[in-house]
């Protein structure tokens, strides 16, 4: 008897075991996303779930070359990037939003996926991030996202119902840099870890605190808060 060691290839030279591995990984991600959404009591369509998974896959792929995030594990991205963004959705008021210092599109892209009726401008000063976002917008077929390469203080195009950011270390920095962006009734939405009340007192622009919401992000270790501010 002559043994034959065969290497079956399909498609573009991808071996069957590789394809099975990819399908297993995606299945695990779908199961985890379903569990996280259920825990957060967030209901979205199957198409939106797939877009979120596809976004994580794109981020993981680009991250290997462009170092867009320190989170390397796609399943960890579901918690630290996707769910950490989605839990903000319920608290947004208005239709026009800008995500300042968006990085690789966070929280802007996940929020845009589950809010197709709202418009999101994603602003960042680093070219590789905006290049990634443009690619993600094209791949995910998002029609409500506008990527902008600019420094925040130089962006004067329009005003918004809401200014979002996870990028600023302090509320004072966020308000100072972004004060020109909200419209008359617009709000600042700052995603923070621990909430320090004295941060609001240190803001040197005329603003008022509207709300502080303790966010519940399933499977995330550590506190998360959404601080909502408005101009006086």
PDB file of C-alpha atoms in Angstrom:
ATOM      1  CA  UNK A   1       0.000   0.000   0.000  1.00  0.00           C
ATOM      2  CA  UNK A   2       1.274   3.452  -0.932  1.00  0.00           C
ATOM      3  CA  UNK A   3       0.381   6.266   1.447  1.00  0.00           C
ATOM      4  CA  UNK A   4      -0.431   9.632  -0.022  1.00  0.00           C
ATOM      5  CA  UNK A   5      -0.189  12.823   2.019  1.00  0.00           C
ATOM      6  CA  UNK A   6      -2.528  15.223   0.261  1.00  0.00           C
ATOM      7  CA  UNK A   7      -2.816  18.984   0.798  1.00  0.00           C
ATOM      8  CA  UNK A   8      -6.297  20.029  -0.259  1.00  0.00           C
ATOM      9  CA  UNK A   9      -6.529  23.710  -1.169  1.00  0.00           C
ATOM     10  CA  UNK A  10      -9.650  25.677  -1.966  1.00  0.00           C
ATOM     11  CA  UNK A  11     -10.337  29.206  -3.065  1.00  0.00           C
ATOM     12  CA  UNK A  12      -7.208  31.327  -3.099  1.00  0.00           C
ATOM     13  CA  UNK A  13      -4.846  28.676  -1.803  1.00  0.00           C
ATOM     14  CA  UNK A  14      -6.471  28.478   1.641  1.00  0.00           C
ATOM     15  CA  UNK A  15      -6.357  25.027   3.196  1.00  0.00           C
ATOM     16  CA  UNK A  16      -9.552  23.467   4.527  1.00  0.00           C
ATOM     17  CA  UNK A  17      -8.298  23.387   8.147  1.00  0.00           C
ATOM     18  CA  UNK A  18      -7.585  27.124   7.916  1.00  0.00           C
ATOM     19  CA  UNK A  19     -11.106  27.840   6.674  1.00  0.00           C
ATOM     20  CA  UNK A  20     -12.601  25.694   9.428  1.00  0.00           C
ATOM     21  CA  UNK A  21     -10.502  27.558  12.019  1.00  0.00           C
ATOM     22  CA  UNK A  22     -11.748  30.912  10.731  1.00  0.00           C
ATOM     23  CA  UNK A  23     -15.352  29.736  10.886  1.00  0.00           C
ATOM     24  CA  UNK A  24     -14.879  28.416  14.423  1.00  0.00           C
ATOM     25  CA  UNK A  25     -13.352  31.722  15.551  1.00  0.00           C
ATOM     26  CA  UNK A  26     -16.173  33.735  13.970  1.00  0.00           C
ATOM     27  CA  UNK A  27     -18.774  31.425  15.519  1.00  0.00           C
ATOM     28  CA  UNK A  28     -17.213  31.957  18.960  1.00  0.00           C
ATOM     29  CA  UNK A  29     -17.230  35.721  18.420  1.00  0.00           C
ATOM     30  CA  UNK A  30     -20.890  35.659  17.405  1.00  0.00           C
ATOM     31  CA  UNK A  31     -21.793  33.630  20.477  1.00  0.00           C
ATOM     32  CA  UNK A  32     -19.877  35.997  22.734  1.00  0.00           C
ATOM     33  CA  UNK A  33     -21.441  39.080  21.144  1.00  0.00           C
ATOM     34  CA  UNK A  34     -24.923  37.594  21.565  1.00  0.00           C
ATOM     35  CA  UNK A  35     -24.188  36.936  25.235  1.00  0.00           C
ATOM     36  CA  UNK A  36     -22.818  40.438  25.827  1.00  0.00           C
ATOM     37  CA  UNK A  37     -25.749  42.113  24.078  1.00  0.00           C
ATOM     38  CA  UNK A  38     -28.196  40.046  26.111  1.00  0.00           C
ATOM     39  CA  UNK A  39     -26.461  41.007  29.363  1.00  0.00           C
ATOM     40  CA  UNK A  40     -26.556  44.681  28.367  1.00  0.00           C
ATOM     41  CA  UNK A  41     -30.199  44.382  27.204  1.00  0.00           C
ATOM     42  CA  UNK A  42     -29.303  45.805  23.789  1.00  0.00           C
ATOM     43  CA  UNK A  43     -31.392  44.559  20.869  1.00  0.00           C
ATOM     44  CA  UNK A  44     -30.027  44.951  17.346  1.00  0.00           C
ATOM     45  CA  UNK A  45     -30.565  43.250  13.999  1.00  0.00           C
ATOM     46  CA  UNK A  46     -28.603  40.274  12.694  1.00  0.00           C
ATOM     47  CA  UNK A  47     -27.129  42.522  10.012  1.00  0.00           C
ATOM     48  CA  UNK A  48     -25.893  44.960  12.665  1.00  0.00           C
ATOM     49  CA  UNK A  49     -24.367  42.096  14.657  1.00  0.00           C
ATOM     50  CA  UNK A  50     -22.497  40.950  11.562  1.00  0.00           C
ATOM     51  CA  UNK A  51     -21.279  44.497  10.903  1.00  0.00           C
ATOM     52  CA  UNK A  52     -19.911  44.692  14.454  1.00  0.00           C
ATOM     53  CA  UNK A  53     -18.126  41.351  14.032  1.00  0.00           C
ATOM     54  CA  UNK A  54     -16.755  42.436  10.652  1.00  0.00           C
ATOM     55  CA  UNK A  55     -15.519  45.680  12.196  1.00  0.00           C
ATOM     56  CA  UNK A  56     -13.618  43.754  14.875  1.00  0.00           C
ATOM     57  CA  UNK A  57     -12.115  41.498  12.201  1.00  0.00           C
ATOM     58  CA  UNK A  58     -10.971  44.542  10.215  1.00  0.00           C
ATOM     59  CA  UNK A  59      -9.544  46.188  13.327  1.00  0.00           C
ATOM     60  CA  UNK A  60      -7.680  43.007  14.249  1.00  0.00           C
ATOM     61  CA  UNK A  61      -6.262  42.696  10.720  1.00  0.00           C
ATOM     62  CA  UNK A  62      -5.125  46.323  10.435  1.00  0.00           C
ATOM     63  CA  UNK A  63      -3.860  46.384  14.008  1.00  0.00           C
ATOM     64  CA  UNK A  64      -1.151  43.871  13.169  1.00  0.00           C
ATOM     65  CA  UNK A  65       0.425  46.349  10.746  1.00  0.00           C
ATOM     66  CA  UNK A  66      -0.613  49.774  12.027  1.00  0.00           C
ATOM     67  CA  UNK A  67      -0.851  49.363  15.819  1.00  0.00           C
ATOM     68  CA  UNK A  68      -4.260  51.039  16.118  1.00  0.00           C
ATOM     69  CA  UNK A  69      -5.103  49.687  19.579  1.00  0.00           C
ATOM     70  CA  UNK A  70      -3.295  48.032  22.474  1.00  0.00           C
ATOM     71  CA  UNK A  71      -6.060  45.412  22.646  1.00  0.00           C
ATOM     72  CA  UNK A  72      -4.840  42.436  20.596  1.00  0.00           C
ATOM     73  CA  UNK A  73      -7.449  39.741  21.212  1.00  0.00           C
ATOM     74  CA  UNK A  74     -10.603  40.065  19.030  1.00  0.00           C
ATOM     75  CA  UNK A  75     -12.831  38.628  21.766  1.00  0.00           C
ATOM     76  CA  UNK A  76     -11.409  41.185  24.177  1.00  0.00           C
ATOM     77  CA  UNK A  77     -12.173  43.882  21.589  1.00  0.00           C
ATOM     78  CA  UNK A  78     -15.835  42.889  21.792  1.00  0.00           C
ATOM     79  CA  UNK A  79     -15.859  43.920  25.455  1.00  0.00           C
ATOM     80  CA  UNK A  80     -13.375  46.795  25.607  1.00  0.00           C
ATOM     81  CA  UNK A  81     -14.241  48.439  22.297  1.00  0.00           C
ATOM     82  CA  UNK A  82     -17.644  47.300  21.032  1.00  0.00           C
ATOM     83  CA  UNK A  83     -19.700  46.995  24.219  1.00  0.00           C
ATOM     84  CA  UNK A  84     -17.900  49.921  25.856  1.00  0.00           C
ATOM     85  CA  UNK A  85     -19.173  52.005  22.919  1.00  0.00           C
ATOM     86  CA  UNK A  86     -22.677  50.561  22.566  1.00  0.00           C
ATOM     87  CA  UNK A  87     -23.750  51.158  26.178  1.00  0.00           C
ATOM     88  CA  UNK A  88     -23.601  54.903  25.472  1.00  0.00           C
ATOM     89  CA  UNK A  89     -26.253  54.714  22.736  1.00  0.00           C
ATOM     90  CA  UNK A  90     -29.303  54.913  25.000  1.00  0.00           C
ATOM     91  CA  UNK A  91     -28.144  58.241  26.432  1.00  0.00           C
ATOM     92  CA  UNK A  92     -27.555  60.143  23.178  1.00  0.00           C
ATOM     93  CA  UNK A  93     -29.913  62.994  22.313  1.00  0.00           C
ATOM     94  CA  UNK A  94     -30.079  64.414  18.797  1.00  0.00           C
ATOM     95  CA  UNK A  95     -29.098  63.291  15.310  1.00  0.00           C
ATOM     96  CA  UNK A  96     -25.734  64.886  14.512  1.00  0.00           C
ATOM     97  CA  UNK A  97     -22.671  63.747  16.482  1.00  0.00           C
ATOM     98  CA  UNK A  98     -18.916  64.181  16.338  1.00  0.00           C
ATOM     99  CA  UNK A  99     -16.467  61.694  17.859  1.00  0.00           C
ATOM    100  CA  UNK A 100     -13.319  63.664  18.713  1.00  0.00           C
ATOM    101  CA  UNK A 101     -10.016  61.815  18.886  1.00  0.00           C
ATOM    102  CA  UNK A 102     -11.827  58.797  17.516  1.00  0.00           C
ATOM    103  CA  UNK A 103      -8.695  56.651  17.125  1.00  0.00           C
ATOM    104  CA  UNK A 104      -9.745  53.599  15.091  1.00  0.00           C
ATOM    105  CA  UNK A 105     -13.387  54.735  15.143  1.00  0.00           C
ATOM    106  CA  UNK A 106     -14.348  54.322  18.785  1.00  0.00           C
ATOM    107  CA  UNK A 107     -17.021  54.839  19.928  1.00  0.00           C
ATOM    108  CA  UNK A 108     -18.186  56.308  16.614  1.00  0.00           C
ATOM    109  CA  UNK A 109     -18.346  53.274  14.315  1.00  0.00           C
ATOM    110  CA  UNK A 110     -20.145  50.885  16.716  1.00  0.00           C
ATOM    111  CA  UNK A 111     -22.637  53.665  17.529  1.00  0.00           C
ATOM    112  CA  UNK A 112     -23.145  54.416  13.831  1.00  0.00           C
ATOM    113  CA  UNK A 113     -23.804  50.735  13.109  1.00  0.00           C
ATOM    114  CA  UNK A 114     -26.657  50.482  15.620  1.00  0.00           C
ATOM    115  CA  UNK A 115     -27.977  54.017  14.945  1.00  0.00           C
ATOM    116  CA  UNK A 116     -28.364  54.211  11.155  1.00  0.00           C
ATOM    117  CA  UNK A 117     -30.734  57.177  11.574  1.00  0.00           C
ATOM    118  CA  UNK A 118     -28.001  59.320  13.187  1.00  0.00           C
ATOM    119  CA  UNK A 119     -25.006  60.954  11.502  1.00  0.00           C
ATOM    120  CA  UNK A 120     -21.493  60.611  12.926  1.00  0.00           C
ATOM    121  CA  UNK A 121     -18.411  62.663  12.066  1.00  0.00           C
ATOM    122  CA  UNK A 122     -15.228  60.853  13.162  1.00  0.00           C
ATOM    123  CA  UNK A 123     -12.344  63.244  13.760  1.00  0.00           C
ATOM    124  CA  UNK A 124      -8.689  62.365  14.282  1.00  0.00           C
ATOM    125  CA  UNK A 125      -5.365  64.030  13.521  1.00  0.00           C
ATOM    126  CA  UNK A 126      -3.489  60.814  12.664  1.00  0.00           C
ATOM    127  CA  UNK A 127      -3.610  59.768   9.028  1.00  0.00           C
ATOM    128  CA  UNK A 128      -3.357  55.997   9.534  1.00  0.00           C
ATOM    129  CA  UNK A 129      -6.429  56.031  11.771  1.00  0.00           C
ATOM    130  CA  UNK A 130      -8.536  57.945   9.262  1.00  0.00           C
ATOM    131  CA  UNK A 131      -7.289  55.670   6.463  1.00  0.00           C
ATOM    132  CA  UNK A 132      -8.475  52.668   8.480  1.00  0.00           C
ATOM    133  CA  UNK A 133     -11.834  54.307   9.197  1.00  0.00           C
ATOM    134  CA  UNK A 134     -12.377  55.104   5.510  1.00  0.00           C
ATOM    135  CA  UNK A 135     -11.660  51.467   4.686  1.00  0.00           C
ATOM    136  CA  UNK A 136     -14.032  50.262   7.416  1.00  0.00           C
ATOM    137  CA  UNK A 137     -16.788  52.607   6.229  1.00  0.00           C
ATOM    138  CA  UNK A 138     -16.410  51.240   2.704  1.00  0.00           C
ATOM    139  CA  UNK A 139     -16.218  47.570   3.756  1.00  0.00           C
ATOM    140  CA  UNK A 140     -19.160  47.835   6.167  1.00  0.00           C
ATOM    141  CA  UNK A 141     -21.204  49.957   3.723  1.00  0.00           C
ATOM    142  CA  UNK A 142     -21.883  52.650   6.314  1.00  0.00           C
ATOM    143  CA  UNK A 143     -23.660  55.699   4.891  1.00  0.00           C
ATOM    144  CA  UNK A 144     -23.872  57.689   8.130  1.00  0.00           C
ATOM    145  CA  UNK A 145     -20.151  58.105   8.921  1.00  0.00           C
ATOM    146  CA  UNK A 146     -17.907  60.957   7.759  1.00  0.00           C
ATOM    147  CA  UNK A 147     -14.180  60.490   8.525  1.00  0.00           C
ATOM    148  CA  UNK A 148     -12.230  63.751   8.934  1.00  0.00           C
ATOM    149  CA  UNK A 149      -8.462  64.173   9.191  1.00  0.00           C
ATOM    150  CA  UNK A 150      -7.980  67.294  11.295  1.00  0.00           C
ATOM    151  CA  UNK A 151      -6.906  68.678  14.625  1.00  0.00           C
ATOM    152  CA  UNK A 152      -9.985  69.464  16.697  1.00  0.00           C
ATOM    153  CA  UNK A 153      -9.128  73.150  17.167  1.00  0.00           C
ATOM    154  CA  UNK A 154      -8.874  73.560  13.379  1.00  0.00           C
ATOM    155  CA  UNK A 155     -12.207  71.915  12.586  1.00  0.00           C
ATOM    156  CA  UNK A 156     -14.820  74.654  12.216  1.00  0.00           C
ATOM    157  CA  UNK A 157     -17.123  73.147   9.586  1.00  0.00           C
ATOM    158  CA  UNK A 158     -20.346  72.790  11.588  1.00  0.00           C
ATOM    159  CA  UNK A 159     -21.882  72.345  15.019  1.00  0.00           C
ATOM    160  CA  UNK A 160     -23.389  69.202  16.491  1.00  0.00           C
ATOM    161  CA  UNK A 161     -26.076  67.889  18.819  1.00  0.00           C
ATOM    162  CA  UNK A 162     -23.439  65.908  20.682  1.00  0.00           C
ATOM    163  CA  UNK A 163     -19.660  65.832  21.095  1.00  0.00           C
ATOM    164  CA  UNK A 164     -18.372  62.369  22.042  1.00  0.00           C
ATOM    165  CA  UNK A 165     -14.935  61.358  23.214  1.00  0.00           C
ATOM    166  CA  UNK A 166     -13.003  58.674  25.060  1.00  0.00           C
ATOM    167  CA  UNK A 167      -9.703  60.338  24.169  1.00  0.00           C
ATOM    168  CA  UNK A 168      -9.280  63.117  26.728  1.00  0.00           C
ATOM    169  CA  UNK A 169      -7.577  62.593  30.073  1.00  0.00           C
ATOM    170  CA  UNK A 170      -9.541  65.414  31.714  1.00  0.00           C
ATOM    171  CA  UNK A 171     -12.954  67.023  31.268  1.00  0.00           C
ATOM    172  CA  UNK A 172     -11.278  70.433  31.222  1.00  0.00           C
ATOM    173  CA  UNK A 173      -9.177  69.436  28.205  1.00  0.00           C
ATOM    174  CA  UNK A 174     -12.196  68.058  26.370  1.00  0.00           C
ATOM    175  CA  UNK A 175     -14.340  71.149  26.936  1.00  0.00           C
ATOM    176  CA  UNK A 176     -11.513  73.582  26.149  1.00  0.00           C
ATOM    177  CA  UNK A 177     -10.606  71.890  22.864  1.00  0.00           C
ATOM    178  CA  UNK A 178     -14.186  71.155  21.793  1.00  0.00           C
ATOM    179  CA  UNK A 179     -16.135  74.162  23.095  1.00  0.00           C
ATOM    180  CA  UNK A 180     -16.888  75.417  19.571  1.00  0.00           C
ATOM    181  CA  UNK A 181     -18.431  72.122  18.433  1.00  0.00           C
ATOM    182  CA  UNK A 182     -21.828  71.755  20.199  1.00  0.00           C
ATOM    183  CA  UNK A 183     -24.791  73.745  18.904  1.00  0.00           C
ATOM    184  CA  UNK A 184     -26.914  75.897  21.256  1.00  0.00           C
ATOM    185  CA  UNK A 185     -28.640  72.860  22.794  1.00  0.00           C
ATOM    186  CA  UNK A 186     -25.778  70.425  22.176  1.00  0.00           C
ATOM    187  CA  UNK A 187     -24.046  68.335  24.808  1.00  0.00           C
ATOM    188  CA  UNK A 188     -20.641  66.960  25.648  1.00  0.00           C
ATOM    189  CA  UNK A 189     -20.540  63.185  26.247  1.00  0.00           C
ATOM    190  CA  UNK A 190     -17.309  62.197  27.983  1.00  0.00           C
ATOM    191  CA  UNK A 191     -16.589  58.485  28.436  1.00  0.00           C
ATOM    192  CA  UNK A 192     -14.574  58.107  31.607  1.00  0.00           C
ATOM    193  CA  UNK A 193     -13.322  55.399  33.925  1.00  0.00           C
ATOM    194  CA  UNK A 194     -13.714  56.524  37.504  1.00  0.00           C
ATOM    195  CA  UNK A 195     -15.736  59.696  38.003  1.00  0.00           C
ATOM    196  CA  UNK A 196     -14.016  62.479  39.927  1.00  0.00           C
ATOM    197  CA  UNK A 197     -16.529  65.262  40.828  1.00  0.00           C
ATOM    198  CA  UNK A 198     -13.743  67.822  41.193  1.00  0.00           C
ATOM    199  CA  UNK A 199     -13.025  67.470  37.463  1.00  0.00           C
ATOM    200  CA  UNK A 200     -16.210  69.397  36.692  1.00  0.00           C
ATOM    201  CA  UNK A 201     -15.213  72.183  39.091  1.00  0.00           C
ATOM    202  CA  UNK A 202     -11.882  72.523  37.294  1.00  0.00           C
ATOM    203  CA  UNK A 203     -13.480  73.271  33.901  1.00  0.00           C
ATOM    204  CA  UNK A 204     -12.710  76.890  33.016  1.00  0.00           C
ATOM    205  CA  UNK A 205     -15.387  77.253  30.342  1.00  0.00           C
ATOM    206  CA  UNK A 206     -19.026  78.104  31.212  1.00  0.00           C
ATOM    207  CA  UNK A 207     -20.656  74.653  31.309  1.00  0.00           C
ATOM    208  CA  UNK A 208     -23.047  72.815  33.589  1.00  0.00           C
ATOM    209  CA  UNK A 209     -23.211  69.161  34.539  1.00  0.00           C
ATOM    210  CA  UNK A 210     -26.343  67.558  33.108  1.00  0.00           C
ATOM    211  CA  UNK A 211     -25.833  63.985  34.291  1.00  0.00           C
ATOM    212  CA  UNK A 212     -23.318  61.394  35.420  1.00  0.00           C
ATOM    213  CA  UNK A 213     -24.292  57.870  34.390  1.00  0.00           C
ATOM    214  CA  UNK A 214     -22.588  54.765  35.715  1.00  0.00           C
ATOM    215  CA  UNK A 215     -22.300  52.494  32.702  1.00  0.00           C
ATOM    216  CA  UNK A 216     -22.658  48.738  32.972  1.00  0.00           C
ATOM    217  CA  UNK A 217     -20.334  47.103  30.449  1.00  0.00           C
ATOM    218  CA  UNK A 218     -20.695  43.298  30.575  1.00  0.00           C
ATOM    219  CA  UNK A 219     -17.467  41.438  31.440  1.00  0.00           C
ATOM    220  CA  UNK A 220     -15.443  44.656  31.688  1.00  0.00           C
ATOM    221  CA  UNK A 221     -13.249  44.959  34.764  1.00  0.00           C
ATOM    222  CA  UNK A 222     -13.285  48.467  36.232  1.00  0.00           C
ATOM    223  CA  UNK A 223     -15.684  51.382  36.428  1.00  0.00           C
ATOM    224  CA  UNK A 224     -17.104  53.243  33.437  1.00  0.00           C
ATOM    225  CA  UNK A 225     -19.022  56.510  33.546  1.00  0.00           C
ATOM    226  CA  UNK A 226     -20.635  58.817  31.023  1.00  0.00           C
ATOM    227  CA  UNK A 227     -20.370  62.466  32.047  1.00  0.00           C
ATOM    228  CA  UNK A 228     -22.875  64.696  30.232  1.00  0.00           C
ATOM    229  CA  UNK A 229     -22.231  68.441  30.107  1.00  0.00           C
ATOM    230  CA  UNK A 230     -23.891  71.404  28.391  1.00  0.00           C
ATOM    231  CA  UNK A 231     -22.986  75.026  27.784  1.00  0.00           C
ATOM    232  CA  UNK A 232     -24.516  77.513  30.215  1.00  0.00           C
TER     233      UNK A 232
END
